[in-house]
Amino acid sequence: MCGIVGYIGNKEAFPILIKGLKRLEYRGYDSAGIALLNGSMSVFKKAGKVSELEKVTDGQHVSATIGIGHTRWATHGEPNDVNAHPHLSQSGSLAMIHNGIIENYATLKEVLKKRGYVFHSDTDTEVLVNLIEEIKKQENTNLEDAVRIALNEVVGAYAIVILNRDNPDQLIAARKGSPLVIGIGDQEFYIASDASPIIEYTKNVVYLDDQEYAIINRDGTYTIRTLGNIEKSHEIIKLEMSLENIEKGGYEHFMLKEIFEQPSVIADSLRGRMSAQHGWIKLGGLDEYMNRINQAERFVVTACGTSYHSGLIAEYLIEDLARVQVEVEYASEFRYRNPIIGEKDVVIAISQSGETADTLAAIELAKDRQALIYGICNVIGSSIARASHAGSYTHAGPEIGVASTKAFSTQVTILTLIALQMGMTKGTISTSKLRAILYELENIPKKIEEVLKLDDQIKEIAAQFKDARNFLYLGRGYNYPVALEGALKLKEISYIHAEGYPAAEMKHGPIALIDEDMPVVFLATNQSAYEKIVSNIQEVKARKGRIIAVVNRGDTQIRDLADHVIEVPETEEILSPLITIVPLQLLAYHIAIMRGCNVDQPRNLAKSVTVE
Ligand code: AGP
């Protein structure tokens, strides 16, 4: 998720762009850049935060009344100066900024290379801006038509703004799958990923719809067209939200925004990596080491906190689908216990931040003993990503809330693809089973949307438990790690003590805790262990425990037993964590809010634990 801004009008563009980029840093901040048109095209770009970019522009000629700017959250190519946006076309006449992922950029790049284009960066954006230039030349057409023709050729998601050196009175913007808003001033226009860079100048905005582009002119006129070249008119909306509210996407907290982003970021994490129709999975980082991974006698998954919980799900997935032994270890334990680890082992290191000290140390130990390290991170170019031999990035976008939510679900998404790919390569799952699971995986974002619609019901349940002093979370199979994760969510943001347990383990001790003051959350969607879960629920009910049950939609049996039932869409059992975790995230969020806690920055916690 990157941040883009553009300006055309009668004011100095530079301060508007820089201030706008700072407003968007929450969307991405591994590099930043601007392009200004003041007789000639001036491009300034730098790895790091916007403040680094400002240092580069100090003393430079930055007076212009038209320009574009970008803060990057890398998806293709390391976060460095060269990969920072804007990207110029080969002739230098076009500058482009882009938020999104062009899935077929590699194919397009090969075609352009054969036509003599030379690329300087690893980005998909540089490919797109040169595709537009090539089409403009080949079709001998204007920029507007070249943009439309090019965008009809690309597969993926984009929000782009293009600055044309040969026309200082126009900007062209387009979107598909990534947000773009146009602020309308008095003979001036502001363009941005969201309204936060715009709202201090104008509250009148127009939101582009998918597969639309806008031609924005200095004379105060603008035209919106579809990629089918049909002119559209959009209602001008008057913004009511506060600036802070906009940065949170209209949500009260980043954590809630990130819970609600899960459908789109899971879709982003799948994009270009699988095809249910054709039955393929393509995880770039895996291919190069596929032989070694297939010969591995054991996988060791190491991580901390929420990432450890997604690692536990990986154990079920990989042993279930690929029939390879998996051990899951807390990184902080693994690194100090002199583990048996060697060249026949593959270590999967999972980390949202990519900077967790214990996980990094665990990797270094395993590397020293010749194990292969496969990293799953959310931050491109992070220490753990760089320390790994190979890896895959979750495309969750920046996760600002300290309590990890969308990172967890995108980690589980990637781990599911890894297990499926291994199963396919080893022949331990049939093609038909693979395709059935991939089709269902494609459906998961829609099913999570359905669960998110239960937010009001979950909020009502939260109100009845906000004063609880303890919670138990119980699950079996794939839902056991979800029980652990649900408990962690509650305790880290509401400060209520909560424990996750395998449901069957309850009678080996925790059942002594059950009474009318003990809320017990059951994850009861498992088809394979359903009757056993029902028995566990009856055991708790018999001891007056207060039961909240997450069940498959239409489940009537548990509805008669539980005090509160949250019905979620049924899915493949191996995919159920992606569904069952969502009510638990919302339950924790609402209880914490009702207790007056700071959900985005809970006490004593840091977003990234870079110390031991
Ligand atoms: C999860 O909600 C916590 N914020 C914490 O447990 C976190 O998952 C853990 O510190 C690991 O962080 P990482 O994924 O960035 O390595």
Tab-separated table of C-alpha atoms in Angstrom, residues 29 208-209 240 390 448 567 593:
chain	number	residue	atom	x	y	z
A	29	TYR	CA	7.357	4.882	4.188
A	208	LEU	CA	-12.721	7.624	-9.191
A	209	ASP	CA	-14.277	4.201	-9.628
A	240	GLU	CA	-17.183	15.698	6.655
A	390	ALA	CA	14.360	-17.179	0.257
A	448	ILE	CA	-14.658	-12.685	5.750
A	567	GLU	CA	-22.518	-18.046	13.073
A	593	ILE	CA	-12.777	-0.068	23.775
